[in-house]
Amino acid sequence: MLSPDENVIKHNCPPSKSEMLDALYLKQGKERTDKFQNAVVAVCGLGGLGSNIAVSLARAGVGHLILIDFDNVDITNLHRQQYKASQVGMPKSEALAANLREIAPYISLTIHNRRIDQDNIEALVGSADVICEAFDNAESKAMLVNTILERMSDKYLVSASGMAGIGSANEIKTKRIMPHFYLCGDLTSDVSECDSLVAPRVALCAAAQALTVLRILAGKFDI
Amino acid sequence: MVKINGEEKNIAGMTVAEYLSSSNYNLARIVTEINGTIVPKSQYADKTFADGDTVEIVSFVGGG
């Protein structure tokens, strides 16, 4: 049992890299954790989906994340996205990188504070093993998915559609549309019709995406 | 017959563009695959469905 003083000291000093790795081995197994450690995952869009996906993957020990968003943290993001009130106005890519480094200090991060378009996709996500589509706009989702499936068919792609409103958690599903293309969500709840985004429902969809990424990295491709 | 999103339809010979427009899909929001292969948007006007094809059309909705 640590004395209160020792507790304070421990809180100020993060565990060593090997201590954190040992903890992951204990909870996830060595073989699986080593696969996560060697992986590169790109997260396209760092909102309600992407920020939650990134936190899950960082906690699981994914070795390298590529984080891409052109937007800044807004006060209306705080109810469902992994940012702090003190970060309003900051670029999301920088704010999320700072938060992830507090959670997982030894993670390797590449951040891009820019908009993804058809011309820069390959340069931005070309080194990833798995790509997460985590945009909010339906047209942008379709653009990213079409472009990746047409030009980068060797990549695994985990996308999302339909998580607005306050519908049941049981409606959030994962479908394997093509061998390398997975889709999470209820597929129908459009934010323009539901008129709300409820934090746990968005987080459920993000968790479904993050779990799908980890399953792919672990060699489990069925759903 | 062509199986689209799990439903059998009598549309063999129809182009992807014809079917999408007759079904009121928003072309800017969709992804189409036939038998596990993506159909590039530039080929929608030329690509025709064949008898026995299995097709998935994903129509994205907003929110994230």
mmCIF file of C-alpha atoms in Angstrom:
data_model
loop_
_atom_site.group_PDB
_atom_site.id
_atom_site.type_symbol
_atom_site.label_atom_id
_atom_site.label_comp_id
_atom_site.label_asym_id
_atom_site.label_seq_id
_atom_site.Cartn_x
_atom_site.Cartn_y
_atom_site.Cartn_z
ATOM 1 C CA MET A 1 0.000 0.000 0.000
ATOM 2 C CA LEU A 2 1.432 3.356 -1.037
ATOM 3 C CA SER A 3 1.342 6.290 1.321
ATOM 4 C CA PRO A 4 -0.567 9.358 0.010
ATOM 5 C CA ASP A 5 2.768 11.039 -0.807
ATOM 6 C CA GLU A 6 3.973 8.107 -2.880
ATOM 7 C CA ASN A 7 0.651 8.090 -4.736
ATOM 8 C CA VAL A 8 1.173 11.695 -5.770
ATOM 9 C CA ILE A 9 4.651 10.902 -7.059
ATOM 10 C CA LYS A 10 3.361 7.897 -9.017
ATOM 11 C CA HIS A 11 0.597 9.971 -10.628
ATOM 12 C CA ASN A 12 3.072 12.540 -11.917
ATOM 13 C CA CYS A 13 5.348 9.999 -13.550
ATOM 14 C CA PRO A 14 3.841 7.775 -16.279
ATOM 15 C CA PRO A 15 4.744 4.081 -16.301
ATOM 16 C CA SER A 16 7.708 3.024 -18.426
ATOM 17 C CA LYS A 17 7.215 1.663 -21.931
ATOM 18 C CA SER A 18 7.930 -1.890 -20.798
ATOM 19 C CA GLU A 19 5.540 -1.599 -17.844
ATOM 20 C CA MET A 20 2.741 -0.468 -20.151
ATOM 21 C CA LEU A 21 3.500 -3.252 -22.621
ATOM 22 C CA ASP A 22 3.467 -5.855 -19.834
ATOM 23 C CA ALA A 23 0.049 -4.577 -18.731
ATOM 24 C CA LEU A 24 -1.275 -4.947 -22.287
ATOM 25 C CA TYR A 25 0.177 -8.474 -22.500
ATOM 26 C CA LEU A 26 -1.620 -9.317 -19.261
ATOM 27 C CA LYS A 27 -5.005 -8.082 -20.481
ATOM 28 C CA GLN A 28 -4.903 -8.834 -24.225
ATOM 29 C CA GLY A 29 -2.304 -11.577 -24.619
ATOM 30 C CA LYS A 30 1.213 -11.171 -26.032
ATOM 31 C CA GLU A 31 0.633 -12.435 -29.558
ATOM 32 C CA ARG A 32 -2.381 -10.212 -30.137
ATOM 33 C CA THR A 33 -0.804 -7.152 -28.521
ATOM 34 C CA ASP A 34 2.348 -7.566 -30.639
ATOM 35 C CA LYS A 35 0.165 -7.507 -33.765
ATOM 36 C CA PHE A 36 -1.482 -4.279 -32.562
ATOM 37 C CA GLN A 37 1.939 -2.772 -31.751
ATOM 38 C CA ASN A 38 3.193 -3.426 -35.292
ATOM 39 C CA ALA A 39 0.130 -1.937 -36.991
ATOM 40 C CA VAL A 40 -0.457 1.407 -38.702
ATOM 41 C CA VAL A 41 -4.070 2.606 -38.670
ATOM 42 C CA ALA A 42 -5.372 5.789 -40.311
ATOM 43 C CA VAL A 43 -8.377 7.612 -38.841
ATOM 44 C CA CYS A 44 -10.025 9.937 -41.374
ATOM 45 C CA GLY A 45 -12.123 12.492 -39.519
ATOM 46 C CA LEU A 46 -11.644 13.148 -35.790
ATOM 47 C CA GLY A 47 -15.189 13.870 -34.623
ATOM 48 C CA GLY A 48 -17.612 11.716 -32.647
ATOM 49 C CA LEU A 49 -16.483 8.588 -34.484
ATOM 50 C CA GLY A 50 -12.807 9.255 -35.147
ATOM 51 C CA SER A 51 -11.817 10.666 -31.758
ATOM 52 C CA ASN A 52 -13.429 7.708 -29.978
ATOM 53 C CA ILE A 53 -11.909 5.182 -32.413
ATOM 54 C CA ALA A 54 -8.462 6.712 -31.867
ATOM 55 C CA VAL A 55 -8.760 6.533 -28.069
ATOM 56 C CA SER A 56 -9.808 2.854 -28.230
ATOM 57 C CA LEU A 57 -6.956 1.964 -30.590
ATOM 58 C CA ALA A 58 -4.377 3.899 -28.559
ATOM 59 C CA ARG A 59 -5.487 2.142 -25.372
ATOM 60 C CA ALA A 60 -5.237 -1.238 -27.124
ATOM 61 C CA GLY A 61 -1.612 -0.514 -27.989
ATOM 62 C CA VAL A 62 -1.868 0.100 -31.737
ATOM 63 C CA GLY A 63 1.671 1.202 -32.567
ATOM 64 C CA HIS A 64 1.092 4.015 -35.050
ATOM 65 C CA LEU A 65 -1.971 6.147 -35.757
ATOM 66 C CA ILE A 66 -2.386 8.577 -38.651
ATOM 67 C CA LEU A 67 -4.898 11.233 -37.548
ATOM 68 C CA ILE A 68 -6.489 13.478 -40.170
ATOM 69 C CA ASP A 69 -8.986 16.358 -39.793
ATOM 70 C CA PHE A 70 -9.112 19.941 -41.062
ATOM 71 C CA ASP A 71 -11.448 21.213 -38.349
ATOM 72 C CA ASN A 72 -11.027 22.898 -34.972
ATOM 73 C CA VAL A 73 -12.600 21.768 -31.686
ATOM 74 C CA ASP A 74 -16.013 23.434 -31.256
ATOM 75 C CA ILE A 75 -18.084 23.754 -28.099
ATOM 76 C CA THR A 76 -20.808 21.628 -29.738
ATOM 77 C CA ASN A 77 -18.307 18.747 -30.061
ATOM 78 C CA LEU A 78 -17.659 18.367 -26.347
ATOM 79 C CA HIS A 79 -20.664 16.175 -25.488
ATOM 80 C CA ARG A 80 -19.530 13.281 -27.700
ATOM 81 C CA GLN A 81 -15.939 13.813 -28.824
ATOM 82 C CA GLN A 82 -12.716 13.119 -26.942
ATOM 83 C CA TYR A 83 -11.737 16.751 -26.351
ATOM 84 C CA LYS A 84 -11.649 18.993 -23.292
ATOM 85 C CA ALA A 85 -13.364 22.336 -22.771
ATOM 86 C CA SER A 86 -9.897 23.892 -22.557
ATOM 87 C CA GLN A 87 -9.214 22.730 -26.143
ATOM 88 C CA VAL A 88 -12.060 24.604 -27.875
ATOM 89 C CA GLY A 89 -10.579 26.425 -30.879
ATOM 90 C CA MET A 90 -7.557 24.110 -31.228
ATOM 91 C CA PRO A 91 -7.078 22.018 -34.385
ATOM 92 C CA LYS A 92 -8.662 18.629 -33.648
ATOM 93 C CA SER A 93 -5.616 16.725 -34.895
ATOM 94 C CA GLU A 94 -3.338 18.539 -32.414
ATOM 95 C CA ALA A 95 -5.800 18.380 -29.509
ATOM 96 C CA LEU A 96 -6.417 14.660 -30.000
ATOM 97 C CA ALA A 97 -2.689 13.940 -30.316
ATOM 98 C CA ALA A 98 -2.118 15.680 -26.977
ATOM 99 C CA ASN A 99 -4.905 13.682 -25.314
ATOM 100 C CA LEU A 100 -3.694 10.376 -26.772
ATOM 101 C CA ARG A 101 -0.148 11.042 -25.529
ATOM 102 C CA GLU A 102 -1.542 11.375 -22.006
ATOM 103 C CA ILE A 103 -3.349 8.036 -22.383
ATOM 104 C CA ALA A 104 -0.614 6.150 -24.260
ATOM 105 C CA PRO A 105 2.683 8.074 -23.992
ATOM 106 C CA TYR A 106 4.663 5.713 -26.239
ATOM 107 C CA ILE A 107 2.296 5.691 -29.218
ATOM 108 C CA SER A 108 3.638 6.942 -32.549
ATOM 109 C CA LEU A 109 1.390 9.563 -34.184
ATOM 110 C CA THR A 110 1.308 11.283 -37.560
ATOM 111 C CA ILE A 111 -1.112 14.210 -37.656
ATOM 112 C CA HIS A 112 -2.485 16.057 -40.656
ATOM 113 C CA ASN A 113 -4.454 19.248 -40.082
ATOM 114 C CA ARG A 114 -5.992 19.266 -43.560
ATOM 115 C CA ARG A 115 -9.029 18.251 -45.592
ATOM 116 C CA ILE A 116 -8.855 14.867 -47.333
ATOM 117 C CA ASP A 117 -9.754 14.915 -51.016
ATOM 118 C CA GLN A 118 -9.426 12.575 -53.984
ATOM 119 C CA ASP A 119 -6.023 13.987 -54.865
ATOM 120 C CA ASN A 120 -4.289 13.588 -51.494
ATOM 121 C CA ILE A 121 -5.848 10.371 -50.106
ATOM 122 C CA GLU A 122 -3.077 8.058 -51.266
ATOM 123 C CA ALA A 123 -0.342 10.291 -49.883
ATOM 124 C CA LEU A 124 -2.110 10.673 -46.522
ATOM 125 C CA VAL A 125 -3.155 7.070 -45.822
ATOM 126 C CA GLY A 126 -0.894 5.059 -48.123
ATOM 127 C CA SER A 127 1.221 3.664 -45.283
ATOM 128 C CA ALA A 128 -1.764 2.398 -43.251
ATOM 129 C CA ASP A 129 -2.720 -1.273 -42.912
ATOM 130 C CA VAL A 130 -6.297 -0.379 -41.987
ATOM 131 C CA ILE A 131 -8.188 2.848 -42.755
ATOM 132 C CA CYS A 132 -11.151 4.121 -40.732
ATOM 133 C CA GLU A 133 -13.685 6.343 -42.472
ATOM 134 C CA ALA A 134 -15.023 8.561 -39.680
ATOM 135 C CA PHE A 135 -16.493 11.574 -41.477
ATOM 136 C CA ASP A 136 -19.869 13.105 -40.659
ATOM 137 C CA ASN A 137 -20.917 14.167 -44.168
ATOM 138 C CA ALA A 138 -22.557 11.473 -46.349
ATOM 139 C CA GLU A 139 -21.022 12.717 -49.615
ATOM 140 C CA SER A 140 -17.536 12.795 -48.061
ATOM 141 C CA LYS A 141 -18.013 9.256 -46.747
ATOM 142 C CA ALA A 142 -18.966 8.016 -50.226
ATOM 143 C CA MET A 143 -16.047 9.874 -51.840
ATOM 144 C CA LEU A 144 -13.492 8.382 -49.429
ATOM 145 C CA VAL A 145 -14.869 4.838 -49.638
ATOM 146 C CA ASN A 146 -15.159 4.861 -53.445
ATOM 147 C CA THR A 147 -11.649 6.252 -53.844
ATOM 148 C CA ILE A 148 -10.027 3.772 -51.468
ATOM 149 C CA LEU A 149 -11.870 0.758 -52.904
ATOM 150 C CA GLU A 150 -11.030 1.818 -56.470
ATOM 151 C CA ARG A 151 -7.377 2.759 -55.990
ATOM 152 C CA MET A 152 -6.160 1.031 -52.822
ATOM 153 C CA SER A 153 -7.997 -2.285 -52.862
ATOM 154 C CA ASP A 154 -5.314 -4.025 -50.783
ATOM 155 C CA LYS A 155 -6.189 -1.869 -47.731
ATOM 156 C CA TYR A 156 -8.761 -2.834 -45.142
ATOM 157 C CA LEU A 157 -11.435 -0.163 -44.816
ATOM 158 C CA VAL A 158 -13.798 0.229 -41.844
ATOM 159 C CA SER A 159 -16.557 2.752 -42.472
ATOM 160 C CA ALA A 160 -19.702 3.934 -40.654
ATOM 161 C CA SER A 161 -23.195 4.991 -41.641
ATOM 162 C CA GLY A 162 -26.208 5.630 -39.433
ATOM 163 C CA MET A 163 -25.721 6.455 -35.743
ATOM 164 C CA ALA A 164 -27.819 9.618 -35.304
ATOM 165 C CA GLY A 165 -30.812 9.891 -32.965
ATOM 166 C CA ILE A 166 -31.612 7.941 -29.816
ATOM 167 C CA GLY A 167 -32.494 4.533 -31.299
ATOM 168 C CA SER A 168 -31.653 1.267 -29.538
ATOM 169 C CA ALA A 169 -28.044 0.169 -29.144
ATOM 170 C CA ASN A 170 -29.045 -3.152 -30.715
ATOM 171 C CA GLU A 171 -29.549 -1.471 -34.087
ATOM 172 C CA ILE A 172 -25.819 -0.732 -34.426
ATOM 173 C CA LYS A 173 -24.390 -3.587 -36.508
ATOM 174 C CA THR A 174 -21.222 -4.458 -38.409
ATOM 175 C CA LYS A 175 -21.532 -5.711 -41.996
ATOM 176 C CA ARG A 176 -18.768 -7.066 -44.198
ATOM 177 C CA ILE A 177 -19.806 -5.604 -47.553
ATOM 178 C CA MET A 178 -16.693 -6.800 -49.413
ATOM 179 C CA PRO A 179 -13.700 -8.865 -48.215
ATOM 180 C CA HIS A 180 -11.760 -5.658 -47.356
ATOM 181 C CA PHE A 181 -14.725 -3.326 -46.671
ATOM 182 C CA TYR A 182 -16.631 -3.308 -43.377
ATOM 183 C CA LEU A 183 -19.542 -1.002 -42.505
ATOM 184 C CA CYS A 184 -20.761 -0.209 -38.975
ATOM 185 C CA GLY A 185 -23.952 1.539 -37.884
ATOM 186 C CA ASP A 186 -27.700 1.132 -38.298
ATOM 187 C CA LEU A 187 -27.273 2.187 -41.990
ATOM 188 C CA THR A 188 -30.375 4.416 -41.926
ATOM 189 C CA SER A 189 -30.389 7.076 -39.157
ATOM 190 C CA ASP A 190 -29.455 10.299 -40.944
ATOM 191 C CA VAL A 191 -28.513 13.248 -38.765
ATOM 192 C CA SER A 192 -30.532 15.576 -41.004
ATOM 193 C CA GLU A 193 -33.685 13.546 -40.253
ATOM 194 C CA CYS A 194 -33.015 12.538 -36.628
ATOM 195 C CA ASP A 195 -31.857 16.051 -35.738
ATOM 196 C CA SER A 196 -29.600 14.848 -32.924
ATOM 197 C CA LEU A 197 -26.377 13.026 -32.179
ATOM 198 C CA VAL A 198 -26.493 11.237 -28.817
ATOM 199 C CA ALA A 199 -23.036 10.591 -27.389
ATOM 200 C CA PRO A 200 -23.312 6.907 -26.370
ATOM 201 C CA ARG A 201 -24.919 5.929 -29.683
ATOM 202 C CA VAL A 202 -22.102 7.578 -31.667
ATOM 203 C CA ALA A 203 -19.599 5.982 -29.269
ATOM 204 C CA LEU A 204 -21.201 2.548 -29.864
ATOM 205 C CA CYS A 205 -20.648 2.915 -33.575
ATOM 206 C CA ALA A 206 -17.071 4.102 -32.985
ATOM 207 C CA ALA A 207 -16.487 1.111 -30.693
ATOM 208 C CA ALA A 208 -17.847 -1.224 -33.385
ATOM 209 C CA GLN A 209 -15.355 0.295 -35.836
ATOM 210 C CA ALA A 210 -12.438 0.112 -33.388
ATOM 211 C CA LEU A 211 -13.261 -3.504 -32.527
ATOM 212 C CA THR A 212 -13.447 -4.370 -36.218
ATOM 213 C CA VAL A 213 -9.982 -2.821 -36.733
ATOM 214 C CA LEU A 214 -8.545 -4.845 -33.842
ATOM 215 C CA ARG A 215 -10.194 -8.041 -35.113
ATOM 216 C CA ILE A 216 -8.677 -7.463 -38.574
ATOM 217 C CA LEU A 217 -5.237 -6.905 -37.003
ATOM 218 C CA ALA A 218 -5.732 -10.086 -34.953
ATOM 219 C CA GLY A 219 -6.487 -12.030 -38.157
ATOM 220 C CA LYS A 220 -10.203 -12.457 -37.429
ATOM 221 C CA PHE A 221 -11.916 -11.329 -40.597
ATOM 222 C CA ASP A 222 -15.421 -12.716 -40.112
ATOM 223 C CA ILE A 223 -18.132 -10.683 -38.410
ATOM 224 C CA MET B 1 -32.377 -12.339 -61.701
ATOM 225 C CA VAL B 2 -30.006 -10.000 -59.908
ATOM 226 C CA LYS B 3 -29.714 -9.960 -56.127
ATOM 227 C CA ILE B 4 -29.488 -6.358 -54.898
ATOM 228 C CA ASN B 5 -29.045 -5.778 -51.156
ATOM 229 C CA GLY B 6 -30.503 -9.246 -50.550
ATOM 230 C CA GLU B 7 -33.537 -8.774 -52.800
ATOM 231 C CA GLU B 8 -34.010 -10.572 -56.158
ATOM 232 C CA LYS B 9 -34.795 -8.158 -58.998
ATOM 233 C CA ASN B 10 -35.477 -8.731 -62.671
ATOM 234 C CA ILE B 11 -32.970 -6.163 -63.962
ATOM 235 C CA ALA B 12 -30.351 -8.203 -65.859
ATOM 236 C CA GLY B 13 -29.182 -6.141 -68.865
ATOM 237 C CA MET B 14 -29.915 -2.812 -67.195
ATOM 238 C CA THR B 15 -26.936 -0.479 -66.658
ATOM 239 C CA VAL B 16 -25.933 0.508 -63.138
ATOM 240 C CA ALA B 17 -26.751 4.147 -63.988
ATOM 241 C CA GLU B 18 -30.248 3.238 -65.245
ATOM 242 C CA TYR B 19 -31.052 1.204 -62.147
ATOM 243 C CA LEU B 20 -29.717 3.831 -59.720
ATOM 244 C CA SER B 21 -31.667 6.602 -61.370
ATOM 245 C CA SER B 22 -34.900 4.527 -61.503
ATOM 246 C CA SER B 23 -34.498 3.748 -57.770
ATOM 247 C CA ASN B 24 -33.971 7.392 -56.771
ATOM 248 C CA TYR B 25 -30.489 6.900 -55.317
ATOM 249 C CA ASN B 26 -28.432 10.014 -54.619
ATOM 250 C CA LEU B 27 -25.340 9.284 -56.732
ATOM 251 C CA ALA B 28 -23.107 11.470 -54.553
ATOM 252 C CA ARG B 29 -23.809 9.297 -51.505
ATOM 253 C CA ILE B 30 -23.403 5.751 -52.773
ATOM 254 C CA VAL B 31 -20.937 2.922 -53.230
ATOM 255 C CA THR B 32 -21.798 0.039 -55.582
ATOM 256 C CA GLU B 33 -20.155 -3.374 -55.710
ATOM 257 C CA ILE B 34 -20.946 -6.325 -57.961
ATOM 258 C CA ASN B 35 -19.811 -9.819 -56.932
ATOM 259 C CA GLY B 36 -17.271 -8.370 -54.493
ATOM 260 C CA THR B 37 -15.746 -5.832 -56.897
ATOM 261 C CA ILE B 38 -16.274 -2.087 -56.660
ATOM 262 C CA VAL B 39 -17.865 -0.379 -59.669
ATOM 263 C CA PRO B 40 -16.032 2.920 -60.280
ATOM 264 C CA LYS B 41 -18.459 5.818 -60.703
ATOM 265 C CA SER B 42 -16.960 6.495 -64.145
ATOM 266 C CA GLN B 43 -18.303 3.076 -65.251
ATOM 267 C CA TYR B 44 -21.905 3.394 -64.004
ATOM 268 C CA ALA B 45 -23.195 4.328 -67.464
ATOM 269 C CA ASP B 46 -21.526 1.367 -69.203
ATOM 270 C CA LYS B 47 -21.613 -1.444 -66.644
ATOM 271 C CA THR B 48 -24.627 -3.742 -67.027
ATOM 272 C CA PHE B 49 -26.019 -6.206 -64.492
ATOM 273 C CA ALA B 50 -25.791 -9.866 -65.568
ATOM 274 C CA ASP B 51 -28.102 -12.696 -64.578
ATOM 275 C CA GLY B 52 -26.902 -14.164 -61.261
ATOM 276 C CA ASP B 53 -25.003 -11.058 -60.101
ATOM 277 C CA THR B 54 -24.938 -10.274 -56.392
ATOM 278 C CA VAL B 55 -24.916 -6.525 -55.811
ATOM 279 C CA GLU B 56 -24.572 -4.312 -52.752
ATOM 280 C CA ILE B 57 -25.441 -0.636 -52.954
ATOM 281 C CA VAL B 58 -24.431 1.293 -49.846
ATOM 282 C CA SER B 59 -26.196 4.622 -49.514
ATOM 283 C CA PHE B 60 -24.438 6.665 -46.844
ATOM 284 C CA VAL B 61 -26.320 8.841 -44.357
ATOM 285 C CA GLY B 62 -24.877 11.786 -42.436
ATOM 286 C CA GLY B 63 -23.632 11.893 -38.851
ATOM 287 C CA GLY B 64 -20.425 11.103 -37.045
#
